[in-house]
Amino acid sequence: MKLTIFAATGGIGRQALEQAVAAGHDVTVVARNPNKLSGEAVRVVTADLAAADPAALESAVAGADAVLSGLGPRSTSETGIASRGTRAIVQAMQATDVRRIVVVSAAPIGTVPSPGRPKPPRHDPGDGFFMRHLFSHVAKTAFRKHYADLALMEDILRDSGLDWTVVRPPRLTDKPLTGSYRVAYGQNLRGGWLVSRADVAHLMVRVLEQPETIKQAIGLAN
């Protein structure tokens, strides 16, 4: 399968790159700083999604069977990059007739208001008492701008006409790949506090072979 991976130097993107190459996929990587790559035998396109060149992005995705994106801010100064960058990716895909995209979001986003979903559910049906009444409020306060950006990103995907899948992990860890994790469509998982970046990447690659995951938000946790 021909894959284009965005943000491949980040925690999840790097795992997706390594796993996709190991599985024998033909991979193109889009990175702002290719020097951070580890020397995998892949095609590299240099692009900054904060101010992307449409022609570069179209070149990166043209002919791909699917696009994977681990795009997200690495600091508060990069807040807004998920929606802005995803909009640029979507436009490049629409211009080149590439349809399949899998992106990383976050577990709380199902209850975060956005222009496309101004009145989301107050509680995620998969959350337990502690998550519902304490932790989610703390997280939404601490990451308010980041979550608003991810919610807008999901709006962009829903309106894109593409075959999208959104993966919504809880707190991320650097533990090794297990391939053994729980998933739920359209909701979080009870007691699902943690998941490794490697397992998130594993699910992103796995759903490419699962057409039932198209136009679905998927919660996962170890």
PDB file of C-alpha atoms in Angstrom:
ATOM      1  CA  MET A   1       0.000   0.000   0.000  1.00  0.00           C
ATOM      2  CA  LYS A   2       1.235   3.522  -0.780  1.00  0.00           C
ATOM      3  CA  LEU A   3       1.034   5.681   2.337  1.00  0.00           C
ATOM      4  CA  THR A   4       1.784   9.334   3.045  1.00  0.00           C
ATOM      5  CA  ILE A   5       2.562  10.102   6.690  1.00  0.00           C
ATOM      6  CA  PHE A   6       2.406  13.615   8.121  1.00  0.00           C
ATOM      7  CA  ALA A   7       4.216  14.624  11.328  1.00  0.00           C
ATOM      8  CA  ALA A   8       6.418  11.536  11.060  1.00  0.00           C
ATOM      9  CA  THR A   9       9.036  12.982  13.408  1.00  0.00           C
ATOM     10  CA  GLY A  10       6.561  13.203  16.301  1.00  0.00           C
ATOM     11  CA  GLY A  11       5.900  10.486  18.866  1.00  0.00           C
ATOM     12  CA  ILE A  12       2.979   8.771  17.121  1.00  0.00           C
ATOM     13  CA  GLY A  13       4.059   9.656  13.592  1.00  0.00           C
ATOM     14  CA  ARG A  14       7.503   8.123  14.091  1.00  0.00           C
ATOM     15  CA  GLN A  15       5.909   4.909  15.348  1.00  0.00           C
ATOM     16  CA  ALA A  16       3.539   4.856  12.373  1.00  0.00           C
ATOM     17  CA  LEU A  17       6.473   5.329  10.018  1.00  0.00           C
ATOM     18  CA  GLU A  18       8.519   2.526  11.560  1.00  0.00           C
ATOM     19  CA  GLN A  19       5.578   0.117  11.601  1.00  0.00           C
ATOM     20  CA  ALA A  20       4.469   0.952   8.060  1.00  0.00           C
ATOM     21  CA  VAL A  21       7.980   0.432   6.679  1.00  0.00           C
ATOM     22  CA  ALA A  22       8.354  -2.819   8.620  1.00  0.00           C
ATOM     23  CA  ALA A  23       5.064  -4.035   7.129  1.00  0.00           C
ATOM     24  CA  GLY A  24       6.375  -3.419   3.623  1.00  0.00           C
ATOM     25  CA  HIS A  25       4.306  -0.367   2.719  1.00  0.00           C
ATOM     26  CA  ASP A  26       5.606   2.196   0.210  1.00  0.00           C
ATOM     27  CA  VAL A  27       5.895   5.318   2.388  1.00  0.00           C
ATOM     28  CA  THR A  28       6.199   9.022   1.678  1.00  0.00           C
ATOM     29  CA  VAL A  29       6.959  11.211   4.677  1.00  0.00           C
ATOM     30  CA  VAL A  30       6.055  14.876   5.074  1.00  0.00           C
ATOM     31  CA  ALA A  31       8.151  16.612   7.720  1.00  0.00           C
ATOM     32  CA  ARG A  32       9.093  20.145   8.650  1.00  0.00           C
ATOM     33  CA  ASN A  33      12.570  19.011   9.667  1.00  0.00           C
ATOM     34  CA  PRO A  34      13.635  15.877   7.758  1.00  0.00           C
ATOM     35  CA  ASN A  35      16.943  15.834   9.649  1.00  0.00           C
ATOM     36  CA  LYS A  36      15.010  14.352  12.583  1.00  0.00           C
ATOM     37  CA  LEU A  37      14.209  11.217  10.591  1.00  0.00           C
ATOM     38  CA  SER A  38      16.151   8.079  11.422  1.00  0.00           C
ATOM     39  CA  GLY A  39      17.250   7.145   7.925  1.00  0.00           C
ATOM     40  CA  GLU A  40      14.328   4.936   6.869  1.00  0.00           C
ATOM     41  CA  ALA A  41      14.259   4.229   3.131  1.00  0.00           C
ATOM     42  CA  VAL A  42      11.323   6.487   2.322  1.00  0.00           C
ATOM     43  CA  ARG A  43      10.532   9.406   0.047  1.00  0.00           C
ATOM     44  CA  VAL A  44      10.672  12.670   1.982  1.00  0.00           C
ATOM     45  CA  VAL A  45       8.790  15.890   1.263  1.00  0.00           C
ATOM     46  CA  THR A  46       9.751  18.931   3.317  1.00  0.00           C
ATOM     47  CA  ALA A  47       6.779  21.085   4.310  1.00  0.00           C
ATOM     48  CA  ASP A  48       5.706  23.227   7.229  1.00  0.00           C
ATOM     49  CA  LEU A  49       1.979  22.718   7.733  1.00  0.00           C
ATOM     50  CA  ALA A  50       1.743  26.021   9.579  1.00  0.00           C
ATOM     51  CA  ALA A  51       2.208  27.689   6.185  1.00  0.00           C
ATOM     52  CA  ALA A  52       2.148  24.870   3.684  1.00  0.00           C
ATOM     53  CA  ASP A  53       2.834  25.112  -0.031  1.00  0.00           C
ATOM     54  CA  PRO A  54      -0.200  23.490  -1.711  1.00  0.00           C
ATOM     55  CA  ALA A  55       1.916  22.179  -4.582  1.00  0.00           C
ATOM     56  CA  ALA A  56       4.287  20.419  -2.168  1.00  0.00           C
ATOM     57  CA  LEU A  57       1.410  18.784  -0.328  1.00  0.00           C
ATOM     58  CA  GLU A  58      -0.260  17.692  -3.546  1.00  0.00           C
ATOM     59  CA  SER A  59       3.021  16.147  -4.647  1.00  0.00           C
ATOM     60  CA  ALA A  60       3.277  14.341  -1.316  1.00  0.00           C
ATOM     61  CA  VAL A  61      -0.192  12.767  -1.416  1.00  0.00           C
ATOM     62  CA  ALA A  62      -0.655  12.188  -5.165  1.00  0.00           C
ATOM     63  CA  GLY A  63      -1.070   8.490  -5.889  1.00  0.00           C
ATOM     64  CA  ALA A  64      -1.335   7.502  -2.225  1.00  0.00           C
ATOM     65  CA  ASP A  65      -3.769   4.817  -1.123  1.00  0.00           C
ATOM     66  CA  ALA A  66      -4.072   6.507   2.263  1.00  0.00           C
ATOM     67  CA  VAL A  67      -2.797   9.356   4.407  1.00  0.00           C
ATOM     68  CA  LEU A  68      -1.869   9.097   8.101  1.00  0.00           C
ATOM     69  CA  SER A  69      -1.513  12.198  10.278  1.00  0.00           C
ATOM     70  CA  GLY A  70      -0.099  12.461  13.769  1.00  0.00           C
ATOM     71  CA  LEU A  71      -0.299  16.237  13.582  1.00  0.00           C
ATOM     72  CA  GLY A  72      -0.569  18.169  16.845  1.00  0.00           C
ATOM     73  CA  PRO A  73       1.071  21.024  18.739  1.00  0.00           C
ATOM     74  CA  ARG A  74       4.372  20.451  20.521  1.00  0.00           C
ATOM     75  CA  SER A  75       4.030  23.709  22.454  1.00  0.00           C
ATOM     76  CA  THR A  76       1.382  26.324  23.209  1.00  0.00           C
ATOM     77  CA  SER A  77       2.811  28.500  20.429  1.00  0.00           C
ATOM     78  CA  GLU A  78       1.727  25.829  17.922  1.00  0.00           C
ATOM     79  CA  THR A  79      -1.907  25.747  19.055  1.00  0.00           C
ATOM     80  CA  GLY A  80      -4.091  25.720  15.953  1.00  0.00           C
ATOM     81  CA  ILE A  81      -1.760  23.562  13.884  1.00  0.00           C
ATOM     82  CA  ALA A  82      -4.039  20.492  13.949  1.00  0.00           C
ATOM     83  CA  SER A  83      -6.975  22.212  12.263  1.00  0.00           C
ATOM     84  CA  ARG A  84      -4.895  24.461  10.008  1.00  0.00           C
ATOM     85  CA  GLY A  85      -2.622  21.647   8.888  1.00  0.00           C
ATOM     86  CA  THR A  86      -5.462  19.161   8.446  1.00  0.00           C
ATOM     87  CA  ARG A  87      -7.347  21.647   6.277  1.00  0.00           C
ATOM     88  CA  ALA A  88      -4.273  21.918   4.044  1.00  0.00           C
ATOM     89  CA  ILE A  89      -3.942  18.116   3.887  1.00  0.00           C
ATOM     90  CA  VAL A  90      -7.626  17.718   3.031  1.00  0.00           C
ATOM     91  CA  GLN A  91      -7.363  20.283   0.236  1.00  0.00           C
ATOM     92  CA  ALA A  92      -4.336  18.477  -1.204  1.00  0.00           C
ATOM     93  CA  MET A  93      -6.184  15.165  -1.080  1.00  0.00           C
ATOM     94  CA  GLN A  94      -9.256  16.626  -2.750  1.00  0.00           C
ATOM     95  CA  ALA A  95      -7.077  18.107  -5.489  1.00  0.00           C
ATOM     96  CA  THR A  96      -5.408  14.757  -6.190  1.00  0.00           C
ATOM     97  CA  ASP A  97      -8.436  12.451  -5.698  1.00  0.00           C
ATOM     98  CA  VAL A  98      -6.979  10.672  -2.663  1.00  0.00           C
ATOM     99  CA  ARG A  99      -9.765   9.622  -0.302  1.00  0.00           C
ATOM    100  CA  ARG A 100      -8.546   7.703   2.757  1.00  0.00           C
ATOM    101  CA  ILE A 101      -7.195   9.546   5.804  1.00  0.00           C
ATOM    102  CA  VAL A 102      -6.587   8.509   9.425  1.00  0.00           C
ATOM    103  CA  VAL A 103      -5.778  11.146  12.047  1.00  0.00           C
ATOM    104  CA  VAL A 104      -5.046  11.353  15.761  1.00  0.00           C
ATOM    105  CA  SER A 105      -7.352  13.377  18.002  1.00  0.00           C
ATOM    106  CA  ALA A 106      -7.881  12.968  21.776  1.00  0.00           C
ATOM    107  CA  ALA A 107     -10.249  11.116  24.109  1.00  0.00           C
ATOM    108  CA  PRO A 108     -12.183  14.177  25.431  1.00  0.00           C
ATOM    109  CA  ILE A 109     -13.085  15.601  22.011  1.00  0.00           C
ATOM    110  CA  GLY A 110     -16.455  13.892  21.767  1.00  0.00           C
ATOM    111  CA  THR A 111     -17.746  16.328  24.403  1.00  0.00           C
ATOM    112  CA  VAL A 112     -15.961  19.478  23.207  1.00  0.00           C
ATOM    113  CA  PRO A 113     -18.107  22.076  21.357  1.00  0.00           C
ATOM    114  CA  SER A 114     -17.088  23.125  17.863  1.00  0.00           C
ATOM    115  CA  PRO A 115     -18.639  25.164  15.063  1.00  0.00           C
ATOM    116  CA  GLY A 116     -19.938  21.950  13.498  1.00  0.00           C
ATOM    117  CA  ARG A 117     -21.105  20.455  16.812  1.00  0.00           C
ATOM    118  CA  PRO A 118     -22.071  23.403  19.043  1.00  0.00           C
ATOM    119  CA  LYS A 119     -23.993  21.187  21.473  1.00  0.00           C
ATOM    120  CA  PRO A 120     -22.085  17.902  21.871  1.00  0.00           C
ATOM    121  CA  PRO A 121     -23.064  15.377  24.570  1.00  0.00           C
ATOM    122  CA  ARG A 122     -22.235  16.582  28.056  1.00  0.00           C
ATOM    123  CA  HIS A 123     -20.613  13.254  28.930  1.00  0.00           C
ATOM    124  CA  ASP A 124     -18.894  10.584  26.872  1.00  0.00           C
ATOM    125  CA  PRO A 125     -20.882   7.325  27.237  1.00  0.00           C
ATOM    126  CA  GLY A 126     -17.688   5.366  27.845  1.00  0.00           C
ATOM    127  CA  ASP A 127     -16.411   7.472  30.732  1.00  0.00           C
ATOM    128  CA  GLY A 128     -16.689   6.232  34.308  1.00  0.00           C
ATOM    129  CA  PHE A 129     -17.653   8.336  37.332  1.00  0.00           C
ATOM    130  CA  PHE A 130     -14.188   9.719  38.094  1.00  0.00           C
ATOM    131  CA  MET A 131     -13.427  10.604  34.480  1.00  0.00           C
ATOM    132  CA  ARG A 132     -16.872  12.112  33.951  1.00  0.00           C
ATOM    133  CA  HIS A 133     -17.052  14.269  37.065  1.00  0.00           C
ATOM    134  CA  LEU A 134     -13.469  15.242  37.802  1.00  0.00           C
ATOM    135  CA  PHE A 135     -10.672  14.417  35.405  1.00  0.00           C
ATOM    136  CA  SER A 136     -12.392  15.542  32.189  1.00  0.00           C
ATOM    137  CA  HIS A 137     -13.096  18.981  33.683  1.00  0.00           C
ATOM    138  CA  VAL A 138      -9.478  19.371  34.762  1.00  0.00           C
ATOM    139  CA  ALA A 139      -8.189  18.256  31.355  1.00  0.00           C
ATOM    140  CA  LYS A 140     -10.543  20.535  29.435  1.00  0.00           C
ATOM    141  CA  THR A 141      -9.448  23.500  31.511  1.00  0.00           C
ATOM    142  CA  ALA A 142      -5.749  22.737  31.104  1.00  0.00           C
ATOM    143  CA  PHE A 143      -5.939  21.966  27.384  1.00  0.00           C
ATOM    144  CA  ARG A 144      -8.895  24.135  26.371  1.00  0.00           C
ATOM    145  CA  LYS A 145      -7.306  25.698  23.278  1.00  0.00           C
ATOM    146  CA  HIS A 146      -5.727  22.441  22.164  1.00  0.00           C
ATOM    147  CA  TYR A 147      -9.020  20.549  22.471  1.00  0.00           C
ATOM    148  CA  ALA A 148     -10.909  23.302  20.632  1.00  0.00           C
ATOM    149  CA  ASP A 149      -8.395  22.966  17.803  1.00  0.00           C
ATOM    150  CA  LEU A 150      -8.843  19.197  17.645  1.00  0.00           C
ATOM    151  CA  ALA A 151     -12.631  19.556  17.675  1.00  0.00           C
ATOM    152  CA  LEU A 152     -12.363  21.965  14.730  1.00  0.00           C
ATOM    153  CA  MET A 153     -10.060  19.480  12.997  1.00  0.00           C
ATOM    154  CA  GLU A 154     -12.741  16.817  13.338  1.00  0.00           C
ATOM    155  CA  ASP A 155     -15.293  19.238  11.854  1.00  0.00           C
ATOM    156  CA  ILE A 156     -13.030  19.717   8.837  1.00  0.00           C
ATOM    157  CA  LEU A 157     -12.822  15.970   8.301  1.00  0.00           C
ATOM    158  CA  ARG A 158     -16.572  15.437   8.671  1.00  0.00           C
ATOM    159  CA  ASP A 159     -17.210  18.120   6.042  1.00  0.00           C
ATOM    160  CA  SER A 160     -14.468  16.961   3.688  1.00  0.00           C
ATOM    161  CA  GLY A 161     -16.270  14.201   1.825  1.00  0.00           C
ATOM    162  CA  LEU A 162     -13.207  12.005   2.384  1.00  0.00           C
ATOM    163  CA  ASP A 163     -13.071   8.513   3.888  1.00  0.00           C
ATOM    164  CA  TRP A 164     -11.784   9.550   7.297  1.00  0.00           C
ATOM    165  CA  THR A 165     -11.143   7.797  10.585  1.00  0.00           C
ATOM    166  CA  VAL A 166     -10.386   9.668  13.809  1.00  0.00           C
ATOM    167  CA  VAL A 167      -8.434   7.885  16.556  1.00  0.00           C
ATOM    168  CA  ARG A 168      -9.023   9.329  20.050  1.00  0.00           C
ATOM    169  CA  PRO A 169      -6.417   8.132  22.563  1.00  0.00           C
ATOM    170  CA  PRO A 170      -6.304   8.998  26.288  1.00  0.00           C
ATOM    171  CA  ARG A 171      -3.018   9.867  27.981  1.00  0.00           C
ATOM    172  CA  LEU A 172      -0.075   8.706  25.864  1.00  0.00           C
ATOM    173  CA  THR A 173       2.910   6.704  27.071  1.00  0.00           C
ATOM    174  CA  ASP A 174       6.191   5.590  25.498  1.00  0.00           C
ATOM    175  CA  LYS A 175       5.723   1.933  26.381  1.00  0.00           C
ATOM    176  CA  PRO A 176       6.467  -0.599  23.636  1.00  0.00           C
ATOM    177  CA  LEU A 177       4.021  -1.902  21.081  1.00  0.00           C
ATOM    178  CA  THR A 178       1.689  -4.589  22.395  1.00  0.00           C
ATOM    179  CA  GLY A 179      -0.926  -4.835  19.649  1.00  0.00           C
ATOM    180  CA  SER A 180      -3.271  -5.715  22.513  1.00  0.00           C
ATOM    181  CA  TYR A 181      -5.579  -2.802  23.267  1.00  0.00           C
ATOM    182  CA  ARG A 182      -9.289  -2.151  23.545  1.00  0.00           C
ATOM    183  CA  VAL A 183     -11.279  -0.138  21.015  1.00  0.00           C
ATOM    184  CA  ALA A 184     -14.770   1.350  20.948  1.00  0.00           C
ATOM    185  CA  TYR A 185     -16.596   3.154  18.164  1.00  0.00           C
ATOM    186  CA  GLY A 186     -17.877   6.626  18.962  1.00  0.00           C
ATOM    187  CA  GLN A 187     -16.903   6.600  22.621  1.00  0.00           C
ATOM    188  CA  ASN A 188     -14.125   6.204  25.148  1.00  0.00           C
ATOM    189  CA  LEU A 189     -13.398   3.051  27.128  1.00  0.00           C
ATOM    190  CA  ARG A 190     -14.300   2.535  30.771  1.00  0.00           C
ATOM    191  CA  GLY A 191     -11.103   2.679  32.798  1.00  0.00           C
ATOM    192  CA  GLY A 192      -9.163   3.637  29.685  1.00  0.00           C
ATOM    193  CA  TRP A 193      -6.586   5.955  31.201  1.00  0.00           C
ATOM    194  CA  LEU A 194      -3.497   5.181  29.132  1.00  0.00           C
ATOM    195  CA  VAL A 195      -2.290   3.903  25.783  1.00  0.00           C
ATOM    196  CA  SER A 196       1.155   3.746  24.216  1.00  0.00           C
ATOM    197  CA  ARG A 197       2.046   5.825  21.182  1.00  0.00           C
ATOM    198  CA  ALA A 198       3.160   2.608  19.515  1.00  0.00           C
ATOM    199  CA  ASP A 199      -0.287   1.066  19.947  1.00  0.00           C
ATOM    200  CA  VAL A 200      -1.990   4.203  18.624  1.00  0.00           C
ATOM    201  CA  ALA A 201       0.173   3.965  15.509  1.00  0.00           C
ATOM    202  CA  HIS A 202      -0.637   0.259  15.236  1.00  0.00           C
ATOM    203  CA  LEU A 203      -4.357   1.008  15.180  1.00  0.00           C
ATOM    204  CA  MET A 204      -3.889   3.762  12.592  1.00  0.00           C
ATOM    205  CA  VAL A 205      -2.228   1.336  10.204  1.00  0.00           C
ATOM    206  CA  ARG A 206      -4.625  -1.489  11.052  1.00  0.00           C
ATOM    207  CA  VAL A 207      -7.816   0.431  10.238  1.00  0.00           C
ATOM    208  CA  LEU A 208      -6.649   0.934   6.662  1.00  0.00           C
ATOM    209  CA  GLU A 209      -7.724  -2.676   6.075  1.00  0.00           C
ATOM    210  CA  GLN A 210     -11.062  -2.165   7.848  1.00  0.00           C
ATOM    211  CA  PRO A 211     -13.650  -0.318   5.725  1.00  0.00           C
ATOM    212  CA  GLU A 212     -16.094  -0.394   8.625  1.00  0.00           C
ATOM    213  CA  THR A 213     -13.933   2.206  10.370  1.00  0.00           C
ATOM    214  CA  ILE A 214     -14.577   4.830   7.687  1.00  0.00           C
ATOM    215  CA  LYS A 215     -16.330   7.941   9.039  1.00  0.00           C
ATOM    216  CA  GLN A 216     -15.853   6.691  12.598  1.00  0.00           C
ATOM    217  CA  ALA A 217     -14.225   8.138  15.708  1.00  0.00           C
ATOM    218  CA  ILE A 218     -12.543   5.309  17.604  1.00  0.00           C
ATOM    219  CA  GLY A 219     -11.559   5.336  21.254  1.00  0.00           C
ATOM    220  CA  LEU A 220      -8.738   3.061  22.357  1.00  0.00           C
ATOM    221  CA  ALA A 221      -6.865   2.231  25.530  1.00  0.00           C
ATOM    222  CA  ASN A 222      -4.549  -0.444  26.924  1.00  0.00           C
TER     223      ASN A 222
END
